[in-house]
Coordinates of C-alpha atoms in Angstrom, one line a residue:
M212 CA 11.9 27.3 63.3
E213 CA 10.8 30.0 65.7
G214 CA 7.8 32.0 64.6
G215 CA 7.5 30.2 61.3
I216 CA 10.0 32.6 59.6
R217 CA 13.3 31.3 58.2
L218 CA 15.9 33.6 56.8
D219 CA 17.4 32.4 53.5
Y220 CA 21.0 33.2 54.2
R221 CA 22.2 32.0 50.8
R222 CA 19.7 34.3 49.1
E223 CA 20.7 37.2 51.3
C224 CA 24.4 36.7 50.4
I225 CA 23.7 36.6 46.7
D226 CA 21.7 39.8 46.9
E227 CA 24.5 41.5 49.0
L228 CA 27.1 40.5 46.4
R229 CA 25.0 41.6 43.5
N230 CA 24.5 45.0 45.2
Y231 CA 28.1 45.4 46.4
Q232 CA 29.3 47.6 43.5
S233 CA 26.2 49.9 43.8
K234 CA 26.9 50.3 47.5
L235 CA 30.5 51.2 46.8
R236 CA 29.3 53.9 44.4
S237 CA 26.9 55.2 47.0
L238 CA 29.8 55.6 49.4
Q239 CA 31.1 58.2 46.9
S240 CA 27.8 59.9 46.2
L241 CA 26.3 60.2 49.7
P242 CA 29.0 62.5 51.0
E243 CA 28.6 64.7 47.9
E244 CA 24.8 64.7 48.6
A245 CA 25.5 65.9 52.2
K246 CA 27.7 68.7 50.8
I247 CA 24.9 69.8 48.6
C248 CA 22.5 69.9 51.6
D249 CA 25.1 72.0 53.5
A250 CA 25.4 74.4 50.6
Q251 CA 21.6 74.7 50.3
M252 CA 21.3 75.5 54.1
D253 CA 24.1 78.1 53.8
G254 CA 22.1 79.8 51.1
V255 CA 19.0 80.0 53.1
R256 CA 18.4 83.4 54.7
S257 CA 17.4 83.5 58.3
V258 CA 13.7 83.5 59.1
R259 CA 12.2 86.8 60.2
L260 CA 10.8 86.4 63.7
D261 CA 8.5 89.4 63.4
A262 CA 6.8 88.1 60.3
T263 CA 3.2 86.8 60.6
P264 CA 3.0 83.2 59.5
V265 CA 0.6 82.3 56.7
K266 CA -2.5 80.5 58.0
G267 CA -1.5 76.9 58.6
G268 CA 2.1 77.2 59.4
G269 CA 5.5 78.6 58.5
S270 CA 7.0 80.1 55.5
S271 CA 8.2 78.3 52.4
R272 CA 11.8 79.2 53.5
E273 CA 11.2 77.5 56.8
D274 CA 9.8 74.4 55.1
F275 CA 12.7 74.3 52.7
L276 CA 15.2 74.5 55.6
I277 CA 13.5 71.8 57.6
N278 CA 13.3 69.5 54.6
T279 CA 17.0 70.1 53.8
I280 CA 17.9 69.4 57.5
L281 CA 15.8 66.2 57.4
K282 CA 17.4 65.1 54.1
K283 CA 20.9 65.7 55.3
D284 CA 20.2 63.6 58.5
K285 CA 18.8 60.8 56.3
V286 CA 21.8 61.0 54.0
K287 CA 24.2 60.8 56.9
E288 CA 22.2 57.8 58.4
N289 CA 22.3 56.0 55.0
L290 CA 26.0 56.7 54.7
K291 CA 26.6 55.1 58.2
I292 CA 24.4 52.0 57.3
V293 CA 26.0 51.4 53.9
S294 CA 29.5 51.9 55.3
G295 CA 28.8 49.1 57.8
Q296 CA 27.3 46.9 55.2
V297 CA 30.3 47.3 52.8
A298 CA 32.7 46.6 55.7
Q299 CA 30.8 43.4 56.5
I300 CA 30.8 42.2 52.9
E301 CA 34.6 43.0 52.6
K302 CA 35.3 41.1 55.9
A303 CA 33.4 38.1 54.6
L304 CA 35.2 38.2 51.2
D305 CA 38.5 38.5 53.0
G306 CA 37.8 35.1 54.6
L307 CA 37.8 33.4 51.1
T308 CA 40.6 32.0 49.1
P309 CA 41.7 34.1 46.1
K310 CA 40.0 31.5 43.8
Q311 CA 36.7 31.6 45.8
R312 CA 36.7 35.4 45.8
R313 CA 37.4 35.5 42.0
I314 CA 34.5 33.1 41.4
L315 CA 32.0 35.1 43.4
E316 CA 33.3 38.3 41.8
L317 CA 32.5 37.0 38.3
F318 CA 29.3 35.2 39.3
Y319 CA 27.7 38.0 41.3
I320 CA 29.7 41.2 41.8
R321 CA 31.0 42.0 38.3
R322 CA 29.2 39.6 36.0
E323 CA 30.3 39.9 32.4
S324 CA 29.3 37.9 29.3
G325 CA 31.4 34.8 29.0
Y326 CA 32.2 34.7 32.7
I327 CA 31.8 30.9 32.9
Q328 CA 34.2 30.3 30.0
R329 CA 36.6 32.8 31.5
L330 CA 36.6 31.0 34.8
C331 CA 37.0 27.6 33.1
A332 CA 40.1 28.9 31.2
E333 CA 41.5 30.7 34.2
F334 CA 41.4 27.7 36.6
N335 CA 41.7 25.0 33.9
E336 CA 38.4 23.4 35.0
C337 CA 35.2 22.2 33.4
E338 CA 31.9 24.1 33.8
R339 CA 30.6 21.5 36.2
Q340 CA 33.6 22.0 38.5
I341 CA 33.2 25.8 38.3
Y342 CA 29.6 25.6 39.4
Y343 CA 30.6 23.3 42.3
D344 CA 33.4 25.7 43.3
K345 CA 30.9 28.6 43.1
D346 CA 28.5 26.8 45.5
E347 CA 31.4 26.1 47.9
A348 CA 32.6 29.7 47.7
L349 CA 29.1 31.0 48.4
R350 CA 28.8 28.6 51.3
Q351 CA 32.1 29.8 52.8
Y352 CA 31.1 33.5 52.2
T353 CA 27.8 32.8 54.0
I354 CA 29.5 31.2 57.0
S355 CA 32.0 34.1 57.1
K356 CA 29.2 36.6 57.0
Y357 CA 26.6 35.0 59.2
G358 CA 28.3 32.2 61.0
I359 CA 25.7 29.8 59.9
T360 CA 26.5 26.3 58.8
E361 CA 23.0 24.9 58.4
L362 CA 22.4 26.2 54.9

């Protein structure tokens, strides 16, 4: 264990799966947020160069424009990061059997009340077997995502 820090890959994977739906929603909202920034920048009039700045800096219009540019840059950066994260999650999910994927979906991605009973009925298995299958599915997902077998 180098440096005394050890990443808990299993915990990371559980958190990724629990946040997957929110990340998918952000892939829809972030481009809209970038459009709003564009519209705000289009609405800003140009800065007068012959105006004397107020003591301590520029005008409030300049500040608004700078903040909008910074916000748009951050939104674009977030979109790129989240897109990559979602693609990695989907690649790891694609490495699972349909049964494993369904189990992880109901345990972490789209948890609904009665999910254990639903899985028991769907796969004609007891609760104990479903929990065993969940652990195996999570192990396979973790290996697909991080390539780690020492869990």
